[in-house]
Amino acid sequence: MTEYKTLKARLDSGDTIIHDAAVSTELHSMGVPMDYIAWSGPSNYTHPSSVIQMHQRHIKAGADIITTNTWSTLRPTLERAGYGDFVREINTRAVHLAQEARGRSSEERDIYVAGSLSSNITGRDPRTGEMGFPAFSSTPGVSAEELKDHYQEVTGIMAEAGVDFFIIEAMGRDNEARIIQAEAAKETGLPVWIGLNAHVDQNNAVMLGGQQSPTHVAEGKTYPGARKLREDMTLSEAIREVITVGPDVLAIFHSRIENVNRAVEVALEEWSGPLMAYPDAGATDLLIKWRDLTKSNEESTEDYLKAAKNWVNQGVQIVGACCGFGVEYIKPLRQSIPKNI
Ligand SMILES: [Zn+2]
C-alpha cells in the first residue's frame, strides 16, 4: 500500500501530479465488451486481466494516480444488469486489480489508487421504455436515505479492499447527491477528492453540470425528499456547498476543454486548496461510439497539452483526462509537465 501522506506531501510542496485518462474509454479501445446497463462495471469480474492491463498502460504512460473501474458499480445498476449478487465481488476486485497493476509496475515513483465513486444509477428511458446505459441519469428518483445506503456500501467495500483515497466523479446538477457521496466516503476516514462538471450557459455564466438539460427522468415514483435536479445552480454555488464536506482536493472534470478553462477560474476564486482538472473529449453516443477508433477526437494532443499547461500555470496541481481521452494523451502530458521534486 502506498501512503497517501506522500501524495499529500507532494501536493503541499507544489508538485504537479499526473492522473490517468478515462478508464472505460481505454477498456473500450482494448475491445472489452461494455454491458448495456452497467457499462464497464462488470468487466472487473468478466475481464480482470484486461482491467489490469488497462491500469498498466496508464502507469507506463506516466500516471501517478490510477482510478478504479468503479464508475458504474453501485448496487442498483449492478442489480439491473444481473450482477446483484456480485456487488462486493466486483467492487473488491476493481480495487485489487488496480493494486495488482501497481504491484507489477517497475516504475520507481509512487502510484496511488483512487476509488472512483459516481452518481450514475442506470434508469429507464421514459421515451423508449428501455432500461440501459443510454438512459443513465444521475440519481434518478432515489431518496437521500437510499443513496446514502448505496454509497456507504461501496465506500465500505473499497476502503476495506485498500483504496488510497476516494474521488467523487459525480456528473450532473444534483449537488445534494454529490455531497451524500462525499460524506459516505468521508466516513471511511480516507481522503476525499470531489469532482464537479460544468458548462457555460447562454448568459456566459459558468453553471454546474453538463451542457444539455437532462433528458432522462427517474424510474419509478419520486420519494419525499428525493434528490432533485438543480437546473440553475452556478458552479460557484455548487463549490461553496461541497467544500463544507471538507474535500482534500477539488476537481473540475468531464467537461469540454473550453468549459474547464472557465470552470478552473471559478474554482480558483472559491477554493484555496489543491485543484485538479481533467476534461472530456465530448461525444454523443456513450455506449457505442464513445471510443470509436475510426474517429479522432476534436482535440488533438497539442490542443490538450496546451490547455493542461495553462491550467498548471494557473495553479492546477493534478491533471489527467476524462471520457474520450485515452492513454495516448497521458504520455505526452507526463513529458510536458515538469516534475518539481
Ligand atoms: Zn468523463
mmCIF file of C-alpha atoms and ligand atoms in Angstrom:
data_model
loop_
_atom_site.group_PDB
_atom_site.id
_atom_site.type_symbol
_atom_site.label_atom_id
_atom_site.label_comp_id
_atom_site.label_asym_id
_atom_site.label_seq_id
_atom_site.Cartn_x
_atom_site.Cartn_y
_atom_site.Cartn_z
ATOM 1 C CA MET A 1 0.000 0.000 0.000
ATOM 2 C CA THR A 2 1.234 3.440 -0.847
ATOM 3 C CA GLU A 3 0.889 6.026 1.851
ATOM 4 C CA TYR A 4 -1.411 8.882 0.957
ATOM 5 C CA LYS A 5 0.762 11.154 3.060
ATOM 6 C CA THR A 6 3.484 11.025 0.411
ATOM 7 C CA LEU A 7 0.962 12.266 -2.160
ATOM 8 C CA LYS A 8 -0.168 14.977 0.234
ATOM 9 C CA ALA A 9 3.449 15.992 0.784
ATOM 10 C CA ARG A 10 3.932 16.331 -2.955
ATOM 11 C CA LEU A 11 0.802 18.469 -3.221
ATOM 12 C CA ASP A 12 1.878 20.575 -0.236
ATOM 13 C CA SER A 13 5.255 21.158 -1.864
ATOM 14 C CA GLY A 14 3.580 22.450 -5.024
ATOM 15 C CA ASP A 15 4.356 19.472 -7.222
ATOM 16 C CA THR A 16 2.201 18.599 -10.220
ATOM 17 C CA ILE A 17 0.604 15.155 -10.228
ATOM 18 C CA ILE A 18 -0.479 13.199 -13.301
ATOM 19 C CA HIS A 19 -3.829 11.453 -13.148
ATOM 20 C CA ASP A 20 -4.878 8.718 -15.559
ATOM 21 C CA ALA A 21 -7.073 9.052 -18.644
ATOM 22 C CA ALA A 22 -10.569 7.599 -18.920
ATOM 23 C CA VAL A 23 -10.731 4.068 -17.596
ATOM 24 C CA SER A 24 -13.777 2.965 -19.609
ATOM 25 C CA THR A 25 -12.528 4.695 -22.759
ATOM 26 C CA GLU A 26 -9.344 2.680 -22.541
ATOM 27 C CA LEU A 27 -11.248 -0.547 -21.877
ATOM 28 C CA HIS A 28 -13.413 0.224 -24.927
ATOM 29 C CA SER A 29 -10.355 0.709 -27.076
ATOM 30 C CA MET A 30 -8.951 -2.612 -25.867
ATOM 31 C CA GLY A 31 -12.088 -4.368 -27.090
ATOM 32 C CA VAL A 32 -13.575 -5.150 -23.692
ATOM 33 C CA PRO A 33 -17.344 -5.534 -24.153
ATOM 34 C CA MET A 34 -19.483 -2.995 -22.359
ATOM 35 C CA ASP A 35 -22.624 -4.066 -20.544
ATOM 36 C CA TYR A 36 -25.691 -2.275 -21.866
ATOM 37 C CA ILE A 37 -26.820 -1.410 -18.350
ATOM 38 C CA ALA A 38 -23.709 -1.391 -16.197
ATOM 39 C CA TRP A 39 -21.227 -0.276 -18.857
ATOM 40 C CA SER A 40 -17.666 -1.166 -17.797
ATOM 41 C CA GLY A 41 -18.605 -2.190 -14.236
ATOM 42 C CA PRO A 42 -18.955 -5.951 -14.774
ATOM 43 C CA SER A 43 -15.631 -6.165 -16.627
ATOM 44 C CA ASN A 44 -13.848 -6.274 -13.268
ATOM 45 C CA TYR A 45 -15.483 -9.692 -12.966
ATOM 46 C CA THR A 46 -15.613 -10.837 -16.588
ATOM 47 C CA HIS A 47 -12.329 -9.402 -17.940
ATOM 48 C CA PRO A 48 -9.983 -8.957 -14.970
ATOM 49 C CA SER A 49 -6.736 -9.326 -16.892
ATOM 50 C CA SER A 50 -7.842 -6.607 -19.330
ATOM 51 C CA VAL A 51 -8.591 -4.290 -16.422
ATOM 52 C CA ILE A 52 -5.088 -4.889 -15.044
ATOM 53 C CA GLN A 53 -3.585 -4.174 -18.470
ATOM 54 C CA MET A 54 -5.644 -1.000 -18.757
ATOM 55 C CA HIS A 55 -4.175 0.265 -15.486
ATOM 56 C CA GLN A 56 -0.678 -0.836 -16.530
ATOM 57 C CA ARG A 57 -0.991 1.223 -19.708
ATOM 58 C CA HIS A 58 -1.701 4.310 -17.635
ATOM 59 C CA ILE A 59 1.166 3.655 -15.240
ATOM 60 C CA LYS A 60 3.555 3.090 -18.129
ATOM 61 C CA ALA A 61 2.380 6.305 -19.765
ATOM 62 C CA GLY A 62 3.255 8.211 -16.618
ATOM 63 C CA ALA A 63 0.161 8.393 -14.419
ATOM 64 C CA ASP A 64 0.838 8.845 -10.716
ATOM 65 C CA ILE A 65 -2.793 8.068 -9.904
ATOM 66 C CA ILE A 66 -4.834 5.214 -11.318
ATOM 67 C CA THR A 67 -8.589 5.137 -10.827
ATOM 68 C CA THR A 68 -10.567 2.013 -10.012
ATOM 69 C CA ASN A 69 -13.073 0.813 -12.597
ATOM 70 C CA THR A 70 -15.989 1.542 -10.277
ATOM 71 C CA TRP A 71 -17.789 4.376 -12.006
ATOM 72 C CA SER A 72 -20.686 2.041 -12.740
ATOM 73 C CA THR A 73 -20.713 -0.433 -9.860
ATOM 74 C CA LEU A 74 -23.340 0.831 -7.460
ATOM 75 C CA ARG A 75 -25.841 -1.798 -6.297
ATOM 76 C CA PRO A 76 -28.915 -0.574 -8.238
ATOM 77 C CA THR A 77 -27.001 -0.561 -11.510
ATOM 78 C CA LEU A 78 -25.377 -3.953 -10.972
ATOM 79 C CA GLU A 79 -28.702 -5.437 -9.870
ATOM 80 C CA ARG A 80 -30.412 -4.223 -13.023
ATOM 81 C CA ALA A 81 -27.592 -5.680 -15.086
ATOM 82 C CA GLY A 82 -27.979 -9.071 -13.404
ATOM 83 C CA TYR A 83 -24.938 -8.787 -11.171
ATOM 84 C CA GLY A 84 -26.768 -8.050 -7.924
ATOM 85 C CA ASP A 85 -25.072 -10.943 -6.128
ATOM 86 C CA PHE A 86 -21.663 -9.632 -7.101
ATOM 87 C CA VAL A 87 -21.625 -6.109 -5.701
ATOM 88 C CA ARG A 88 -18.946 -6.944 -3.165
ATOM 89 C CA GLU A 89 -17.013 -9.109 -5.576
ATOM 90 C CA ILE A 90 -16.964 -6.547 -8.370
ATOM 91 C CA ASN A 91 -16.047 -3.572 -6.186
ATOM 92 C CA THR A 92 -13.405 -5.529 -4.278
ATOM 93 C CA ARG A 93 -11.889 -6.867 -7.475
ATOM 94 C CA ALA A 94 -11.811 -3.398 -9.004
ATOM 95 C CA VAL A 95 -9.526 -2.240 -6.195
ATOM 96 C CA HIS A 96 -7.428 -5.387 -6.208
ATOM 97 C CA LEU A 97 -6.927 -5.211 -9.995
ATOM 98 C CA ALA A 98 -5.608 -1.657 -9.705
ATOM 99 C CA GLN A 99 -3.333 -2.746 -6.876
ATOM 100 C CA GLU A 100 -2.158 -5.688 -8.971
ATOM 101 C CA ALA A 101 -1.241 -3.332 -11.803
ATOM 102 C CA ARG A 102 0.652 -1.143 -9.350
ATOM 103 C CA GLY A 103 2.404 -4.204 -7.921
ATOM 104 C CA ARG A 104 3.578 -5.252 -11.371
ATOM 105 C CA SER A 105 4.952 -1.810 -12.119
ATOM 106 C CA SER A 106 8.686 -1.394 -12.308
ATOM 107 C CA GLU A 107 8.394 2.391 -12.106
ATOM 108 C CA GLU A 108 10.303 3.956 -9.251
ATOM 109 C CA ARG A 109 7.715 6.589 -8.456
ATOM 110 C CA ASP A 110 4.784 6.024 -6.101
ATOM 111 C CA ILE A 111 1.483 5.067 -7.693
ATOM 112 C CA TYR A 112 -1.796 5.807 -5.912
ATOM 113 C CA VAL A 113 -5.115 4.027 -6.293
ATOM 114 C CA ALA A 114 -8.155 6.310 -6.285
ATOM 115 C CA GLY A 115 -11.548 4.756 -5.645
ATOM 116 C CA SER A 116 -13.979 6.206 -8.173
ATOM 117 C CA LEU A 117 -17.478 6.928 -6.960
ATOM 118 C CA SER A 118 -20.146 8.198 -9.314
ATOM 119 C CA SER A 119 -23.720 9.343 -9.302
ATOM 120 C CA ASN A 120 -24.577 7.030 -12.159
ATOM 121 C CA ILE A 121 -27.567 4.875 -11.399
ATOM 122 C CA THR A 122 -28.848 3.350 -14.584
ATOM 123 C CA GLY A 123 -32.509 4.059 -15.208
ATOM 124 C CA ARG A 124 -35.259 3.531 -17.721
ATOM 125 C CA ASP A 125 -35.567 5.927 -20.630
ATOM 126 C CA PRO A 126 -39.122 7.259 -20.422
ATOM 127 C CA ARG A 127 -39.174 7.934 -24.137
ATOM 128 C CA THR A 128 -38.386 4.420 -25.234
ATOM 129 C CA GLY A 129 -39.082 2.394 -22.111
ATOM 130 C CA GLU A 130 -35.649 0.877 -22.465
ATOM 131 C CA MET A 131 -33.520 0.125 -19.480
ATOM 132 C CA GLY A 132 -29.920 0.753 -20.195
ATOM 133 C CA PHE A 133 -26.870 2.898 -20.099
ATOM 134 C CA PRO A 134 -28.055 5.483 -22.623
ATOM 135 C CA ALA A 135 -30.843 6.158 -20.148
ATOM 136 C CA PHE A 136 -28.496 6.716 -17.276
ATOM 137 C CA SER A 137 -29.373 9.530 -15.036
ATOM 138 C CA SER A 138 -27.747 10.999 -12.032
ATOM 139 C CA THR A 139 -29.520 9.554 -9.044
ATOM 140 C CA PRO A 140 -32.979 9.047 -10.556
ATOM 141 C CA GLY A 141 -35.828 9.024 -8.078
ATOM 142 C CA VAL A 142 -33.763 7.729 -5.224
ATOM 143 C CA SER A 143 -34.296 9.016 -1.724
ATOM 144 C CA ALA A 144 -31.457 10.535 0.243
ATOM 145 C CA GLU A 145 -31.559 7.573 2.620
ATOM 146 C CA GLU A 146 -31.312 5.038 -0.203
ATOM 147 C CA LEU A 147 -28.495 6.963 -1.817
ATOM 148 C CA LYS A 148 -26.602 7.068 1.429
ATOM 149 C CA ASP A 149 -27.006 3.304 1.860
ATOM 150 C CA HIS A 150 -25.756 2.608 -1.679
ATOM 151 C CA TYR A 151 -22.701 4.804 -1.255
ATOM 152 C CA GLN A 152 -21.875 3.545 2.214
ATOM 153 C CA GLU A 153 -21.961 0.021 0.859
ATOM 154 C CA VAL A 154 -19.408 0.619 -1.907
ATOM 155 C CA THR A 155 -17.182 3.007 0.041
ATOM 156 C CA GLY A 156 -17.013 0.428 2.836
ATOM 157 C CA ILE A 157 -16.072 -2.308 0.386
ATOM 158 C CA MET A 158 -13.459 -0.211 -1.407
ATOM 159 C CA ALA A 159 -11.925 1.075 1.812
ATOM 160 C CA GLU A 160 -11.643 -2.487 3.093
ATOM 161 C CA ALA A 161 -10.043 -3.526 -0.194
ATOM 162 C CA GLY A 162 -7.430 -0.819 0.282
ATOM 163 C CA VAL A 163 -8.015 2.218 -1.923
ATOM 164 C CA ASP A 164 -5.702 5.097 -1.018
ATOM 165 C CA PHE A 165 -8.428 7.743 -1.293
ATOM 166 C CA PHE A 166 -11.762 8.394 -2.957
ATOM 167 C CA ILE A 167 -12.540 10.551 -5.940
ATOM 168 C CA ILE A 168 -16.153 11.617 -6.324
ATOM 169 C CA GLU A 169 -16.795 11.561 -10.071
ATOM 170 C CA ALA A 170 -20.326 12.886 -9.801
ATOM 171 C CA MET A 171 -21.586 14.330 -13.050
ATOM 172 C CA GLY A 172 -24.641 16.483 -13.352
ATOM 173 C CA ARG A 173 -26.581 19.041 -11.415
ATOM 174 C CA ASP A 174 -27.600 17.059 -8.378
ATOM 175 C CA ASN A 175 -25.220 18.616 -5.901
ATOM 176 C CA GLU A 176 -27.005 17.064 -2.936
ATOM 177 C CA ALA A 177 -26.241 13.607 -4.278
ATOM 178 C CA ARG A 178 -22.620 14.662 -4.785
ATOM 179 C CA ILE A 179 -22.463 15.723 -1.151
ATOM 180 C CA ILE A 180 -24.040 12.479 0.055
ATOM 181 C CA GLN A 181 -21.375 10.555 -1.851
ATOM 182 C CA ALA A 182 -18.613 12.661 -0.378
ATOM 183 C CA GLU A 183 -19.985 12.224 3.131
ATOM 184 C CA ALA A 184 -20.181 8.441 2.705
ATOM 185 C CA ALA A 185 -16.569 8.430 1.508
ATOM 186 C CA LYS A 186 -15.500 10.646 4.422
ATOM 187 C CA GLU A 187 -16.979 8.178 6.890
ATOM 188 C CA THR A 188 -14.292 5.660 5.914
ATOM 189 C CA GLY A 189 -11.651 8.043 7.244
ATOM 190 C CA LEU A 190 -9.869 8.152 3.879
ATOM 191 C CA PRO A 191 -9.119 11.394 1.991
ATOM 192 C CA VAL A 192 -11.860 12.508 -0.401
ATOM 193 C CA TRP A 193 -11.481 14.400 -3.667
ATOM 194 C CA ILE A 194 -14.679 15.919 -5.032
ATOM 195 C CA GLY A 195 -15.318 16.440 -8.737
ATOM 196 C CA LEU A 196 -17.785 18.722 -10.477
ATOM 197 C CA ASN A 197 -18.540 19.128 -14.153
ATOM 198 C CA ALA A 198 -19.543 22.454 -15.616
ATOM 199 C CA HIS A 199 -20.723 24.289 -18.699
ATOM 200 C CA VAL A 200 -21.049 27.884 -19.838
ATOM 201 C CA ASP A 201 -24.667 28.902 -20.429
ATOM 202 C CA GLN A 202 -26.147 31.338 -22.959
ATOM 203 C CA ASN A 203 -25.630 34.182 -20.483
ATOM 204 C CA ASN A 204 -21.932 33.344 -20.298
ATOM 205 C CA ALA A 205 -22.291 32.120 -16.707
ATOM 206 C CA VAL A 206 -20.389 29.064 -15.509
ATOM 207 C CA MET A 207 -23.004 26.574 -14.390
ATOM 208 C CA LEU A 208 -22.873 23.218 -12.617
ATOM 209 C CA GLY A 209 -23.423 20.139 -14.752
ATOM 210 C CA GLY A 210 -23.380 19.349 -18.429
ATOM 211 C CA GLN A 211 -24.277 21.460 -21.400
ATOM 212 C CA GLN A 212 -27.587 19.804 -22.092
ATOM 213 C CA SER A 213 -30.567 19.708 -19.806
ATOM 214 C CA PRO A 214 -31.163 16.217 -18.508
ATOM 215 C CA THR A 215 -33.489 14.381 -20.856
ATOM 216 C CA HIS A 216 -33.971 11.383 -18.673
ATOM 217 C CA VAL A 217 -36.086 11.245 -15.594
ATOM 218 C CA ALA A 218 -36.434 8.977 -12.674
ATOM 219 C CA GLU A 219 -37.589 5.449 -12.919
ATOM 220 C CA GLY A 220 -40.431 4.783 -10.524
ATOM 221 C CA LYS A 221 -42.022 7.131 -8.105
ATOM 222 C CA THR A 222 -40.388 10.127 -6.594
ATOM 223 C CA TYR A 223 -39.957 9.796 -2.897
ATOM 224 C CA PRO A 224 -40.497 12.635 -0.476
ATOM 225 C CA GLY A 225 -37.204 14.380 -0.090
ATOM 226 C CA ALA A 226 -35.857 12.756 -3.247
ATOM 227 C CA ARG A 227 -32.868 14.315 -4.882
ATOM 228 C CA LYS A 228 -33.978 16.976 -7.303
ATOM 229 C CA LEU A 229 -32.062 18.104 -10.313
ATOM 230 C CA ARG A 230 -30.965 21.665 -9.946
ATOM 231 C CA GLU A 231 -31.355 23.438 -13.227
ATOM 232 C CA ASP A 232 -29.930 26.740 -12.236
ATOM 233 C CA MET A 233 -27.029 26.273 -9.871
ATOM 234 C CA THR A 234 -23.888 28.182 -10.650
ATOM 235 C CA LEU A 235 -20.574 26.423 -10.289
ATOM 236 C CA SER A 236 -19.672 28.915 -7.554
ATOM 237 C CA GLU A 237 -22.743 27.951 -5.530
ATOM 238 C CA ALA A 238 -22.024 24.268 -6.011
ATOM 239 C CA ILE A 239 -18.401 24.630 -4.920
ATOM 240 C CA ARG A 240 -19.397 26.586 -1.820
ATOM 241 C CA GLU A 241 -21.724 23.729 -0.885
ATOM 242 C CA VAL A 242 -19.303 20.869 -1.450
ATOM 243 C CA ILE A 243 -16.379 22.428 0.373
ATOM 244 C CA THR A 244 -18.402 22.265 3.591
ATOM 245 C CA VAL A 245 -17.809 18.493 3.470
ATOM 246 C CA GLY A 246 -14.061 19.116 3.713
ATOM 247 C CA PRO A 247 -12.585 17.733 0.484
ATOM 248 C CA ASP A 248 -8.835 17.207 0.251
ATOM 249 C CA VAL A 249 -8.862 18.167 -3.423
ATOM 250 C CA LEU A 250 -11.447 19.798 -5.665
ATOM 251 C CA ALA A 251 -11.682 18.607 -9.275
ATOM 252 C CA ILE A 252 -13.180 20.016 -12.446
ATOM 253 C CA PHE A 253 -13.794 17.095 -14.759
ATOM 254 C CA HIS A 254 -15.849 15.567 -17.559
ATOM 255 C CA SER A 255 -16.332 18.902 -19.333
ATOM 256 C CA ARG A 256 -15.037 20.095 -22.667
ATOM 257 C CA ILE A 257 -11.727 21.964 -22.563
ATOM 258 C CA GLU A 258 -13.306 25.400 -23.120
ATOM 259 C CA ASN A 259 -15.664 24.767 -20.196
ATOM 260 C CA VAL A 260 -12.839 23.545 -17.974
ATOM 261 C CA ASN A 261 -10.944 26.752 -18.799
ATOM 262 C CA ARG A 262 -13.790 28.808 -17.371
ATOM 263 C CA ALA A 263 -14.526 26.423 -14.506
ATOM 264 C CA VAL A 264 -10.912 26.460 -13.332
ATOM 265 C CA GLU A 265 -11.102 30.245 -12.999
ATOM 266 C CA VAL A 266 -14.221 29.913 -10.859
ATOM 267 C CA ALA A 267 -12.708 27.166 -8.731
ATOM 268 C CA LEU A 268 -9.561 29.207 -8.105
ATOM 269 C CA GLU A 269 -11.750 32.011 -6.756
ATOM 270 C CA GLU A 270 -13.797 29.775 -4.484
ATOM 271 C CA TRP A 271 -11.236 27.250 -3.289
ATOM 272 C CA SER A 272 -7.703 27.698 -1.994
ATOM 273 C CA GLY A 273 -6.803 24.020 -1.659
ATOM 274 C CA PRO A 274 -5.328 21.690 -4.288
ATOM 275 C CA LEU A 275 -7.163 21.794 -7.603
ATOM 276 C CA MET A 276 -7.446 19.119 -10.266
ATOM 277 C CA ALA A 277 -8.611 19.268 -13.889
ATOM 278 C CA TYR A 278 -9.412 16.501 -16.352
ATOM 279 C CA PRO A 279 -11.511 17.343 -19.382
ATOM 280 C CA ASP A 280 -13.534 15.063 -21.616
ATOM 281 C CA ALA A 281 -13.418 14.929 -25.383
ATOM 282 C CA GLY A 282 -17.160 15.173 -25.918
ATOM 283 C CA ALA A 283 -19.318 12.543 -27.562
ATOM 284 C CA THR A 284 -22.969 11.944 -28.067
ATOM 285 C CA ASP A 285 -23.261 8.207 -28.008
ATOM 286 C CA LEU A 286 -21.921 6.995 -24.722
ATOM 287 C CA LEU A 287 -22.208 3.285 -25.220
ATOM 288 C CA ILE A 288 -21.468 2.521 -28.807
ATOM 289 C CA LYS A 289 -19.222 5.244 -30.138
ATOM 290 C CA TRP A 290 -17.671 6.703 -27.019
ATOM 291 C CA ARG A 291 -14.365 5.409 -28.192
ATOM 292 C CA ASP A 292 -14.793 4.956 -31.912
ATOM 293 C CA LEU A 293 -11.256 4.269 -33.047
ATOM 294 C CA THR A 294 -12.136 5.168 -36.616
ATOM 295 C CA LYS A 295 -12.628 8.753 -35.498
ATOM 296 C CA SER A 296 -10.206 11.193 -33.958
ATOM 297 C CA ASN A 297 -11.066 13.408 -31.042
ATOM 298 C CA GLU A 298 -11.783 17.011 -31.910
ATOM 299 C CA GLU A 299 -8.950 17.918 -29.574
ATOM 300 C CA SER A 300 -5.504 16.981 -30.799
ATOM 301 C CA THR A 301 -2.771 16.052 -28.374
ATOM 302 C CA GLU A 302 -1.392 19.564 -28.877
ATOM 303 C CA ASP A 303 -4.737 21.176 -28.006
ATOM 304 C CA TYR A 304 -4.961 19.081 -24.877
ATOM 305 C CA LEU A 305 -1.364 19.755 -23.794
ATOM 306 C CA LYS A 306 -1.733 23.478 -24.369
ATOM 307 C CA ALA A 307 -4.822 23.565 -22.161
ATOM 308 C CA ALA A 308 -3.226 21.374 -19.485
ATOM 309 C CA LYS A 309 -0.129 23.573 -19.312
ATOM 310 C CA ASN A 310 -2.296 26.654 -18.920
ATOM 311 C CA TRP A 311 -4.160 25.069 -16.042
ATOM 312 C CA VAL A 312 -0.902 24.127 -14.340
ATOM 313 C CA ASN A 313 0.387 27.669 -14.808
ATOM 314 C CA GLN A 314 -2.805 28.954 -13.189
ATOM 315 C CA GLY A 315 -2.319 26.730 -10.150
ATOM 316 C CA VAL A 316 -3.942 23.392 -11.014
ATOM 317 C CA GLN A 317 -1.839 20.672 -9.392
ATOM 318 C CA ILE A 318 -3.370 17.477 -10.696
ATOM 319 C CA VAL A 319 -4.090 16.950 -14.394
ATOM 320 C CA GLY A 320 -5.483 13.996 -16.261
ATOM 321 C CA ALA A 321 -8.172 13.210 -18.796
ATOM 322 C CA CYS A 322 -11.757 12.010 -18.823
ATOM 323 C CA CYS A 323 -14.119 10.311 -21.284
ATOM 324 C CA GLY A 324 -12.924 10.070 -24.855
ATOM 325 C CA PHE A 325 -9.300 10.722 -23.981
ATOM 326 C CA GLY A 326 -7.188 7.596 -23.979
ATOM 327 C CA VAL A 327 -3.794 6.785 -22.594
ATOM 328 C CA GLU A 328 -2.080 8.267 -25.674
ATOM 329 C CA TYR A 329 -2.755 11.706 -24.196
ATOM 330 C CA ILE A 330 -1.091 10.869 -20.868
ATOM 331 C CA LYS A 331 2.401 10.075 -22.116
ATOM 332 C CA PRO A 332 2.980 13.472 -23.764
ATOM 333 C CA LEU A 333 1.340 15.085 -20.753
ATOM 334 C CA ARG A 334 3.874 13.452 -18.442
ATOM 335 C CA GLN A 335 6.689 14.573 -20.714
ATOM 336 C CA SER A 336 5.471 18.148 -20.948
ATOM 337 C CA ILE A 337 4.764 18.767 -17.268
ATOM 338 C CA PRO A 338 7.956 19.379 -15.319
ATOM 339 C CA LYS A 339 8.482 17.375 -12.195
ATOM 340 C CA ASN A 340 9.172 19.714 -9.322
ATOM 341 C CA ILE A 341 10.662 17.334 -6.814
HETATM 342 ZN ZN ZN B 1 -15.869 11.585 -18.230
#
